Short mmCIF file of C-alpha atoms in Angstrom, two decimals:
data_model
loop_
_atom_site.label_atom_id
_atom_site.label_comp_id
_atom_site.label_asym_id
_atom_site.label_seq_id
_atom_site.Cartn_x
_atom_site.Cartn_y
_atom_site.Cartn_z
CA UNK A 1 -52.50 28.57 30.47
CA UNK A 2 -53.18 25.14 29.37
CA UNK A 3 -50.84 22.02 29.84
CA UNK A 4 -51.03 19.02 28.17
CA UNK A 5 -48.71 15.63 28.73
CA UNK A 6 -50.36 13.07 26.36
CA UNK A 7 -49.69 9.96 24.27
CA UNK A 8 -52.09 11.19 21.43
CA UNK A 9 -50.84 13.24 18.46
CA UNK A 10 -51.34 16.94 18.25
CA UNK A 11 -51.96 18.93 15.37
CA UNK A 12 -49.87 22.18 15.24
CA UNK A 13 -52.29 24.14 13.25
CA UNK A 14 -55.24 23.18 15.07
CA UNK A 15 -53.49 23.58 18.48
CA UNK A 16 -51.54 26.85 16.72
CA UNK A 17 -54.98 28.29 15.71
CA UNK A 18 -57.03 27.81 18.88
CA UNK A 19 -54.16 29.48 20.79
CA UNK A 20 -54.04 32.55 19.05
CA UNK A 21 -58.04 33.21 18.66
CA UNK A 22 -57.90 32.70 22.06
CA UNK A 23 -55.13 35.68 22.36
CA UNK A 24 -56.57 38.07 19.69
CA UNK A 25 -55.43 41.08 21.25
CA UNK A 26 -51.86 40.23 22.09
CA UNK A 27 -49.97 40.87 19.05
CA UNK A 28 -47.46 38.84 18.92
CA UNK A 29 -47.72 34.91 18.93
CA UNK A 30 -44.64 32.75 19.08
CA UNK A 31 -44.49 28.81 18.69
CA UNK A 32 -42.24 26.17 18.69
CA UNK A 33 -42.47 22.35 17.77
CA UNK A 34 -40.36 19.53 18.10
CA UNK A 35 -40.49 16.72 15.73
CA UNK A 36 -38.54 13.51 16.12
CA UNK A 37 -35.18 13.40 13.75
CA UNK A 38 -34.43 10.19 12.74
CA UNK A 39 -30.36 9.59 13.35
CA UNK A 40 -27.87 11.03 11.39
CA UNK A 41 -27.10 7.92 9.89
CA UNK A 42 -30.90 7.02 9.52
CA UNK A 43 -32.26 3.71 10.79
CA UNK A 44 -34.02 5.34 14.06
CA UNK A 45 -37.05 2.77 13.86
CA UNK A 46 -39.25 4.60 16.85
CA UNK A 47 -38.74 7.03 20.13
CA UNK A 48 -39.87 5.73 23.01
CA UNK A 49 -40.50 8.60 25.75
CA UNK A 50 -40.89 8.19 29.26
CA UNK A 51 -42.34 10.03 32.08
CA UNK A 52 -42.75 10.51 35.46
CA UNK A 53 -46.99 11.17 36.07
CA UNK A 54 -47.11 13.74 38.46
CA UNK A 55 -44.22 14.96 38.88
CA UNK A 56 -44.29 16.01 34.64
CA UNK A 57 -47.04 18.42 35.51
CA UNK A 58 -45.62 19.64 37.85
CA UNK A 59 -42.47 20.53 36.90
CA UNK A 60 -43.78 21.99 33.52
CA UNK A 61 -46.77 23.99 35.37
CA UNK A 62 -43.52 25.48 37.52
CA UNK A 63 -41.67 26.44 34.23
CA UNK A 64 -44.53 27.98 32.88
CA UNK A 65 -45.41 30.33 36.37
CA UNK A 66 -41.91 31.01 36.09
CA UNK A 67 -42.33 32.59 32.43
CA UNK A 68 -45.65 34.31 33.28
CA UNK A 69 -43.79 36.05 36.44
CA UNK A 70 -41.24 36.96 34.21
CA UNK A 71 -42.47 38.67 31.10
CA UNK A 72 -45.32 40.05 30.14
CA UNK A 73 -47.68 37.50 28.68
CA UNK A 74 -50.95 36.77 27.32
CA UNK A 75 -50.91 32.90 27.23
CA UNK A 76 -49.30 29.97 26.92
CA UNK A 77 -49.42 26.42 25.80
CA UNK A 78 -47.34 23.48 26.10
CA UNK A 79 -48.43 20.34 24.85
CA UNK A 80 -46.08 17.06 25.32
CA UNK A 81 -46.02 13.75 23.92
CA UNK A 82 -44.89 10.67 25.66
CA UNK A 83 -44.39 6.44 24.47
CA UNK A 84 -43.74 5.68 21.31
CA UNK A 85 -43.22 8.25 18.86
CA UNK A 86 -42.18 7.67 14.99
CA UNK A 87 -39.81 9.49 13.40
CA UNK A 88 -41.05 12.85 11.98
CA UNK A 89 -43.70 12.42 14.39
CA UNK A 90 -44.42 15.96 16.59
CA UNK A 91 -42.75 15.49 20.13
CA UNK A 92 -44.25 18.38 21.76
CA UNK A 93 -45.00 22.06 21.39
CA UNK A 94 -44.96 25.25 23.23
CA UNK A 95 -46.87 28.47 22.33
CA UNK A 96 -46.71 32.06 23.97
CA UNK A 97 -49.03 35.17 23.32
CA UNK A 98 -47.67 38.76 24.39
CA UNK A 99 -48.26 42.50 23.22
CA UNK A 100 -44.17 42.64 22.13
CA UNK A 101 -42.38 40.22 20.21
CA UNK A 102 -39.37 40.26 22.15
CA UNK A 103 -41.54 38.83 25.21
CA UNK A 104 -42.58 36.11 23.29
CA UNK A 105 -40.21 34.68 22.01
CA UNK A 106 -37.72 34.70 25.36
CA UNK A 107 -40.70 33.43 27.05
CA UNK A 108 -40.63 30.36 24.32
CA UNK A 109 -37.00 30.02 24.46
CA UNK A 110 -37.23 30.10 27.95
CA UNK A 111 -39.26 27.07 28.13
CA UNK A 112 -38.07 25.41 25.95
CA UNK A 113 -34.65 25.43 27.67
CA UNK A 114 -36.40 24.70 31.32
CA UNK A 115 -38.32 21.68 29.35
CA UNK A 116 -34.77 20.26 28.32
CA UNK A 117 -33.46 19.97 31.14
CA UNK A 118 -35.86 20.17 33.83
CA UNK A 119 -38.84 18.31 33.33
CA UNK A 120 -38.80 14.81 33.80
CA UNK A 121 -39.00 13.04 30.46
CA UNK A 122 -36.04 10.55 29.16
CA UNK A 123 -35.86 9.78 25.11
CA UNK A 124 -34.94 6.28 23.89
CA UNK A 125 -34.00 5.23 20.36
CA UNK A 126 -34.92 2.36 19.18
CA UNK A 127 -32.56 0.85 16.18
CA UNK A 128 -32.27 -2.06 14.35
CA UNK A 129 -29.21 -2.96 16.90
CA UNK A 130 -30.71 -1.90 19.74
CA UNK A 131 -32.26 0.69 22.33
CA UNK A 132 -30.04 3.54 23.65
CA UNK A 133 -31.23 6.55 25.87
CA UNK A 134 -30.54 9.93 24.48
CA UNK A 135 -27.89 11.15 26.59
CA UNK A 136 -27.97 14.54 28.23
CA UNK A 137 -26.10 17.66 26.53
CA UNK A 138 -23.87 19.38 28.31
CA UNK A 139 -25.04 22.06 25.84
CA UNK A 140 -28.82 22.13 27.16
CA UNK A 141 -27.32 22.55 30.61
CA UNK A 142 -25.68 25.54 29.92
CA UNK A 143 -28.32 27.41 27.82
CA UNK A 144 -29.73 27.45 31.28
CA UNK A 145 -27.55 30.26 32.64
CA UNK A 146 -28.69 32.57 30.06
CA UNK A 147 -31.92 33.29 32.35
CA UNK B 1 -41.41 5.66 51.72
CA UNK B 2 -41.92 4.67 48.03
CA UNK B 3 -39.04 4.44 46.04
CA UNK B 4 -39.35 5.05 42.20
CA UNK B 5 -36.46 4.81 39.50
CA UNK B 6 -36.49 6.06 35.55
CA UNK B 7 -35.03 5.10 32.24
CA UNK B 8 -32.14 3.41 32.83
CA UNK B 9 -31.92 3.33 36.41
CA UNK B 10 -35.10 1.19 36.14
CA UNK B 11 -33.73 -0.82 33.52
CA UNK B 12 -30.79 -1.71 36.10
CA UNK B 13 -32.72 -2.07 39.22
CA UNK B 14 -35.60 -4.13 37.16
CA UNK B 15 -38.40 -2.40 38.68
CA UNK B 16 -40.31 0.78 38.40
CA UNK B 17 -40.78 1.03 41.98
CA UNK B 18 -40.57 -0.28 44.91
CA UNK B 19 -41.33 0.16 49.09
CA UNK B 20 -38.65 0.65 50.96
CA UNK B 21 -38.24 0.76 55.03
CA UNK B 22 -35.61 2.95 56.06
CA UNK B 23 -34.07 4.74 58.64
CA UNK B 24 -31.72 6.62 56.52
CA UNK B 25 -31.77 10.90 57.59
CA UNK B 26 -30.59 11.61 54.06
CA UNK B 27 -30.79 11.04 50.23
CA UNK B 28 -27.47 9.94 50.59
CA UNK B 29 -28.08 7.22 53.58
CA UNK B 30 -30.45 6.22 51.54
CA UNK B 31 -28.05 5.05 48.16
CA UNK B 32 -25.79 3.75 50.75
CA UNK B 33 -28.28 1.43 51.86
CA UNK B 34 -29.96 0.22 48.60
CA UNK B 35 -25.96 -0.05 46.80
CA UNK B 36 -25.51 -2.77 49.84
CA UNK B 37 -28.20 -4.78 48.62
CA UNK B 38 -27.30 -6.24 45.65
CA UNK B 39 -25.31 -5.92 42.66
CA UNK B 40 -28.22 -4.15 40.05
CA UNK B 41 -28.37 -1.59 42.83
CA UNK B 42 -24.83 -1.55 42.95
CA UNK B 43 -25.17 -0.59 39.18
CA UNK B 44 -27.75 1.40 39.22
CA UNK B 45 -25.91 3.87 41.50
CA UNK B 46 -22.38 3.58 40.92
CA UNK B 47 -21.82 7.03 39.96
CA UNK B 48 -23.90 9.49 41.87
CA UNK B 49 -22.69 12.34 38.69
CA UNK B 50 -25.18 10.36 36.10
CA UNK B 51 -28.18 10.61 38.30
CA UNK B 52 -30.64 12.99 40.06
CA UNK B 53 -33.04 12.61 42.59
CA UNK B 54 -36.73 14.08 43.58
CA UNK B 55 -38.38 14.22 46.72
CA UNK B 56 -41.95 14.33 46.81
CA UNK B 57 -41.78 15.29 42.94
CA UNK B 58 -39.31 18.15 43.65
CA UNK B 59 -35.61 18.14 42.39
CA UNK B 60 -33.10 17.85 45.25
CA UNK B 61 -30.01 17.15 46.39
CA UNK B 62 -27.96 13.96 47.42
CA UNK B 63 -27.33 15.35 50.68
CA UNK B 64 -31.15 16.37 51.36
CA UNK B 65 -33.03 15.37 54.73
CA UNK B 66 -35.54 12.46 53.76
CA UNK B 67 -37.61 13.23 57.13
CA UNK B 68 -41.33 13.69 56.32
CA UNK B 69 -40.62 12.84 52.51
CA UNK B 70 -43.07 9.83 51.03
CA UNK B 71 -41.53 9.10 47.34
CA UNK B 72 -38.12 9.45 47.02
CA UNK B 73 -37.14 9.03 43.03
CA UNK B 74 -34.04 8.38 41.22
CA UNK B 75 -33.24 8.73 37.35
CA UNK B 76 -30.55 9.74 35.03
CA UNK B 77 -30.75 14.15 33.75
CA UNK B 78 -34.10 14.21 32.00
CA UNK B 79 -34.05 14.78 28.03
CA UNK B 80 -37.50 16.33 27.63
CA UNK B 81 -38.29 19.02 24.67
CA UNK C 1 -37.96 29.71 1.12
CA UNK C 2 -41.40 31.17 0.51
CA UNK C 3 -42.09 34.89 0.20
CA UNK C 4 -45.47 36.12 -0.13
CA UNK C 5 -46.41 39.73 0.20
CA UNK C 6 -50.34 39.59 -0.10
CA UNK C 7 -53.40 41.41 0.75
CA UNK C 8 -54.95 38.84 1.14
CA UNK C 9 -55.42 36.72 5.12
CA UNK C 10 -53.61 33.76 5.45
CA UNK C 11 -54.57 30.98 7.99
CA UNK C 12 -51.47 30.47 10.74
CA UNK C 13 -52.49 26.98 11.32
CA UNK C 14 -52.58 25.84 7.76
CA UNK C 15 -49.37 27.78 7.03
CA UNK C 16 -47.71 26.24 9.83
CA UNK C 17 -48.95 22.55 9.14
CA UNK C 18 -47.86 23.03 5.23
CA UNK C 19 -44.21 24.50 5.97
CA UNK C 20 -43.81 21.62 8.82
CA UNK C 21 -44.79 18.83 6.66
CA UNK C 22 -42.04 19.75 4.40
CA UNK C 23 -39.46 19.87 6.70
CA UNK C 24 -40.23 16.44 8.37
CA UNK C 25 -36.63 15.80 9.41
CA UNK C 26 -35.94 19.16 10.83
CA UNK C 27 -36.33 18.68 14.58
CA UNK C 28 -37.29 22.37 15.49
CA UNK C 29 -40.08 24.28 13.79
CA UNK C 30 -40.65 28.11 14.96
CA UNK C 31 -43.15 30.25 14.36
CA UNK C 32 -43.94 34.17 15.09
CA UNK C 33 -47.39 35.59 13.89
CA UNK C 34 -48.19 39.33 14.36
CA UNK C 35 -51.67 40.73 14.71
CA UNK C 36 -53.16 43.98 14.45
CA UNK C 37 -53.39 45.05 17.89
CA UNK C 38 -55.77 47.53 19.42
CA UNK C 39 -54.39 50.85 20.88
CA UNK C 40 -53.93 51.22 24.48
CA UNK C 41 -57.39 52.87 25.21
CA UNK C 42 -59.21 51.07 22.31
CA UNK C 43 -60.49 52.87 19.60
CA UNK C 44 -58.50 51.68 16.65
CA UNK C 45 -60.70 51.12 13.44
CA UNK C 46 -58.46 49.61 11.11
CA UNK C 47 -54.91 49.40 9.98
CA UNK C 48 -53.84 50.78 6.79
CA UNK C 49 -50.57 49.21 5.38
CA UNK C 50 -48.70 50.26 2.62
CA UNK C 51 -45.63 48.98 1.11
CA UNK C 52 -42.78 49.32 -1.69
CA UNK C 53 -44.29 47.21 -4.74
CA UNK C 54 -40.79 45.24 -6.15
CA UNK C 55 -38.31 46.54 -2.90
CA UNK C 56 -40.50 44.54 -0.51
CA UNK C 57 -39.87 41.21 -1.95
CA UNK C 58 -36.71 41.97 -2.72
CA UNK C 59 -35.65 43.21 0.97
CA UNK C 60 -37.19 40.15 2.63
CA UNK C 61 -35.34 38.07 0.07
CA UNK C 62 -32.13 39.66 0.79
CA UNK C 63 -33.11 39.03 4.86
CA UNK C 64 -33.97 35.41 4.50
CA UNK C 65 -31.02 35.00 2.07
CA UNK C 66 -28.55 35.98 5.25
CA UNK C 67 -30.17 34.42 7.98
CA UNK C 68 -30.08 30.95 5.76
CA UNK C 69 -26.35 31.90 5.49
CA UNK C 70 -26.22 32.44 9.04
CA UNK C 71 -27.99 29.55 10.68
CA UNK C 72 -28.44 25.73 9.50
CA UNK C 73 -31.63 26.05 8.14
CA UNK C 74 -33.89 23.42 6.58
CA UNK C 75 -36.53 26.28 5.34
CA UNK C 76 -37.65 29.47 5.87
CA UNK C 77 -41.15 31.22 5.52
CA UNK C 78 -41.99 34.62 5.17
CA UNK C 79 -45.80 35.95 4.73
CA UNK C 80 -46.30 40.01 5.17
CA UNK C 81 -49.49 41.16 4.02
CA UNK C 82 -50.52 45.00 3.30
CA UNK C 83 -53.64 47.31 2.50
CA UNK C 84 -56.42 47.22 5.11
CA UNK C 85 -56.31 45.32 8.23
CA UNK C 86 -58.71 44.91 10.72
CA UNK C 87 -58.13 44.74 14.50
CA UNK C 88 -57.35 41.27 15.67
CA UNK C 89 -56.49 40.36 11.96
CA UNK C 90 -53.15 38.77 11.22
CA UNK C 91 -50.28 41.08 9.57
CA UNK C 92 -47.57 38.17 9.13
CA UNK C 93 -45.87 35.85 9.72
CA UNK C 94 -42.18 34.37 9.55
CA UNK C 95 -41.28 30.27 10.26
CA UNK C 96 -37.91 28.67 10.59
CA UNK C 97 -37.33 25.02 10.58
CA UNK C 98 -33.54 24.13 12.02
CA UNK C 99 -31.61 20.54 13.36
CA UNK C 100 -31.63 22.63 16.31
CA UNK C 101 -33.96 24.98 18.03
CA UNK C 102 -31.39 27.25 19.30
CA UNK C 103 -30.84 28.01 15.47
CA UNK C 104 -34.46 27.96 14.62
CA UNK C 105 -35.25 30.20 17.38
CA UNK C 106 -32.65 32.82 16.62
CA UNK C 107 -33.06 32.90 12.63
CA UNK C 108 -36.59 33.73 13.46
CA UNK C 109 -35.62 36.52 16.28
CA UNK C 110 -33.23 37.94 13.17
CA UNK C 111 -36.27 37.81 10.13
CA UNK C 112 -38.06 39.56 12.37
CA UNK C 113 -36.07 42.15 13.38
CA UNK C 114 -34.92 43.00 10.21
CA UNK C 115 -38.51 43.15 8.98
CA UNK C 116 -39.45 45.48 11.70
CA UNK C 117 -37.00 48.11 10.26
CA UNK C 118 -35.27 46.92 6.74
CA UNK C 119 -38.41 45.92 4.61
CA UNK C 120 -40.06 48.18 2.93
CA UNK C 121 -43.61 48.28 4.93
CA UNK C 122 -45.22 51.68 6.84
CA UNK C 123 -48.28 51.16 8.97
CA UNK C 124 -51.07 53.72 9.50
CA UNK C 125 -53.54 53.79 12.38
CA UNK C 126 -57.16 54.85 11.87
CA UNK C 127 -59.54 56.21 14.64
CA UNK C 128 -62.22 58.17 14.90
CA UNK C 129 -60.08 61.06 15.27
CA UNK C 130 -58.05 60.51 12.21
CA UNK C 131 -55.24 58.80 10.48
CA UNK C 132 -51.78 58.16 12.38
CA UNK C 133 -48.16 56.84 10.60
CA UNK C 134 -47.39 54.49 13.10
CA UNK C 135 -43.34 56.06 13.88
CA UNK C 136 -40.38 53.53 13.96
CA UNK C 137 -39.09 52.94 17.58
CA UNK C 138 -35.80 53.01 18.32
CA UNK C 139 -35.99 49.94 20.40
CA UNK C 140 -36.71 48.47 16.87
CA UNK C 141 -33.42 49.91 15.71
CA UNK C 142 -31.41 49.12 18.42
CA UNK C 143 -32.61 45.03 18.17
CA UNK C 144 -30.28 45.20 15.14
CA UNK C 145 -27.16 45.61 16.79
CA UNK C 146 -27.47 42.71 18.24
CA UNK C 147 -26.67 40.48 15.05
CA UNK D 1 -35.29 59.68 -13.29
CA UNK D 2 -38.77 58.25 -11.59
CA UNK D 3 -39.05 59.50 -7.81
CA UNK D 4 -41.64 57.63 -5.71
CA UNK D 5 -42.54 58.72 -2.62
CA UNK D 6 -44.33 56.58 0.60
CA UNK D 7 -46.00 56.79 3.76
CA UNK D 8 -46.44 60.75 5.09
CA UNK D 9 -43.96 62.12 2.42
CA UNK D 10 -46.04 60.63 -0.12
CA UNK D 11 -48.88 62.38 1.82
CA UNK D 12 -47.14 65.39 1.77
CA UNK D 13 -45.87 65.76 -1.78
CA UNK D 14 -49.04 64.77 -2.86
CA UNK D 15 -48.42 62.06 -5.81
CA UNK D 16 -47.00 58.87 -5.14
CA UNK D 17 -44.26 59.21 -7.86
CA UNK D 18 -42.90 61.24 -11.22
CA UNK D 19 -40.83 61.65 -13.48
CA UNK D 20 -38.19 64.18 -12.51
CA UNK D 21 -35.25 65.53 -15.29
CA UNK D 22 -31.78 66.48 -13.32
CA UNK D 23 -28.33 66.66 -13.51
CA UNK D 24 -28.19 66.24 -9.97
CA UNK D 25 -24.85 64.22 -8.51
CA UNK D 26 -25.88 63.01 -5.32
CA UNK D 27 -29.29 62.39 -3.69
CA UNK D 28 -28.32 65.22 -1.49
CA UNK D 29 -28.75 67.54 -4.93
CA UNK D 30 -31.78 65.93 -5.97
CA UNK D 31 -33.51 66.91 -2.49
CA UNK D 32 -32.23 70.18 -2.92
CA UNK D 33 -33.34 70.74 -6.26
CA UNK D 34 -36.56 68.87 -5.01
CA UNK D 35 -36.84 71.17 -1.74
CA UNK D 36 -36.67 74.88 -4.17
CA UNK D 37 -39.63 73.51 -6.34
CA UNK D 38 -42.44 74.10 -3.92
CA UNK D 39 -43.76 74.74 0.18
CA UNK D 40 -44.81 71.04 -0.09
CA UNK D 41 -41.26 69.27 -1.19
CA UNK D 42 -39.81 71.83 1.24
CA UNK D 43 -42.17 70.35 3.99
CA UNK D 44 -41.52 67.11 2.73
CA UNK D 45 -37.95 67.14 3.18
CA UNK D 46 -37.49 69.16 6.26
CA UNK D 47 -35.93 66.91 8.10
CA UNK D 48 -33.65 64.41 6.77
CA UNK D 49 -33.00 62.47 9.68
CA UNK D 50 -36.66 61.72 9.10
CA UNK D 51 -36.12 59.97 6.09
CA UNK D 52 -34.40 57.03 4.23
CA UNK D 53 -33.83 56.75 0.60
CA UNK D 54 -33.44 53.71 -1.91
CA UNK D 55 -31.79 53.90 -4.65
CA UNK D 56 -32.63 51.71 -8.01
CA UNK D 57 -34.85 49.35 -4.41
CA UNK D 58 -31.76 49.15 -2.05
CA UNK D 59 -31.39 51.41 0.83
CA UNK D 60 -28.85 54.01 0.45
CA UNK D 61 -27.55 57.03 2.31
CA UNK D 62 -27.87 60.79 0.96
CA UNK D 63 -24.79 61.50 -0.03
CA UNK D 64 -24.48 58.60 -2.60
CA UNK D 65 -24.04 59.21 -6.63
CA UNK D 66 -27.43 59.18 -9.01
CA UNK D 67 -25.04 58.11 -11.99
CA UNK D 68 -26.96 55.30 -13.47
CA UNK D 69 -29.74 55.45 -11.20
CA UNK D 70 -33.03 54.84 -12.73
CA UNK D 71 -35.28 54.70 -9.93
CA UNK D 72 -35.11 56.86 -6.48
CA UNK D 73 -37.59 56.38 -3.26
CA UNK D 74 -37.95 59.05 -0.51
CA UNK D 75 -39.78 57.25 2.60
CA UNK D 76 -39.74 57.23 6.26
CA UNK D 77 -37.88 54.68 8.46
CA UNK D 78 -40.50 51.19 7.79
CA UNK D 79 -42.60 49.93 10.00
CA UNK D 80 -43.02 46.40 9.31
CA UNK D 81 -43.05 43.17 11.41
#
């Protein structure tokens, strides 16, 4: 399990590529990337993402026991990204290795909902009028229930 | 104890963190106290809905003990992924 | 959309940087790889796949046709190769790029589900012992009904 | 009419395809006709549960019409993924 909270940029290959010779026997690799969308307007100059050192690891090392306690998995990777990010730029990434597909990906998904909503990051955007923090979805909140 | 505040509860408050003597038994004491400060606290805190708290780097709630707790943190629901 | 049906390997982390980079503004970028996996006690020399020359290409068409019409997609990606396959050696892979990974997740989930038991592909196992068709499960079946 | 034939059913029939002449109606007359040629059709086509069919490259069911068909496939359920 590896777990990465960094300002530098990631390549997905690379990082995609390393994961899975390091799983060869498992099958089934899932990953998923987040890339920052500009607004649906356009005009999002930057995103500026804040942390809280510490407690980030933390929190995403929990998430991640959680997911190894609760399917059967090989590995996993999550890599994320915070300060200022361009749009387009990768945010962060999550990988999981497991003999059946189905464990893979609902370990990813899984995450990635936890990450949401539970790990302590907060997403500005930065505008030619201004700075606003992404608000939290109600949405993102619920997709917790699911597990 | 060591009081540290996030995204836009640190934008209102104007700090990142701060040390903080207290007395207060709960989470809850605790806003009640820094809200009768001043008005940026007053602000910051205004509706208890829009924020969530850690103790010690663990989520927890408003009405948690504080005894034995160091850092005490306060931010808005986190937007990571 | 991209469909290749190849013998030849294809490198996951150059397929995934290539499809990402063309879906800059898509948010959520997915990715499942499968690779030959060993047998339970070891043992397996190779894997033998053959397919349906013309059908193949055709069926995964058809499958990335309705999860695009299912799902706000920016792209899809499908890669399935056949002949001989060596343990450890990637068989394929599928990637979805969404506005939102809830829909890239699940339009991944559904290519490869239909894959498993609607395109055209039958995999043999060889040991020392002889040659094995690998039989459809009906767990594989059963993930259908789901959609 | 060209038959092709995959996986074990290829392996049993022994060719991967032919040409076959027939007035069958259905699929289910073709296998029949198929299944009185020879011990290794008959083995092929034992079991039908075992088997799908495409007709012309789309998956079809047994009991549907060859008129027009050019091209029929005997196979067992894929394995792909």
């Amino acid at each position: 399990m590896r777990i990465s909270v960094q300002t530098a940029p990631f390549d997905l290959g690379e990082e995609a590529n390393a994961f899975a010779a390091g799983v060869a026997g498992a099958g089934a690799v899932v990953t998923f990337t987040g890339v920052v969308r500009d607004l649906p307007g356009g005009g999002l100059q930057a995103m500026e993402i804040e942390h809280y050192p510490g407690m980030t690891e933390k929190a995403i090392g929990d998430i991640a026991q959680q997911a190894a306690g609760r399917w059967s998995l090989a590995d996993v990777l999550v890599i994320h990204r915070y300060g200022r990010l361009a749009p387009g730029a990768p945010i962060m990434m999550v990988a999981t290795a497991a003999p059946h597909r189905k464990d893979a990906f609902e370990a990813a998904e899984y995450l990635m909902d936890y990450l949401k909503s539970r790990a302590p990051f907060w997403k500005k955007e930065l505008t030619a009028e201004g700075a606003d923090w992404v608000a939290a979805k109600d949405a993102d909140e619920d997709a917790l229930h699911r597990w | 104890m060591e009081v540290l505040y996030f995204a836009w509860v640190r934008e209102r408050i104007g700090l990142p963190r701060e040390r903080v003597e207290t007395e207060a038994a709960t989470v809850a004491d605790l806003v009640a106290e820094l809200r009768a400060r001043e008005e940026r606290y007053e602000a910051a805190f205004a509706d208890l809905s829009a924020l969530r708290v850690a103790l010690d780097q663990e989520l927890a709630e408003f009405d948690a003990p504080l005894e034995g707790v160091r850092e005490v943190a306060f931010f808005p629901p986190m937007t990571g992924g």
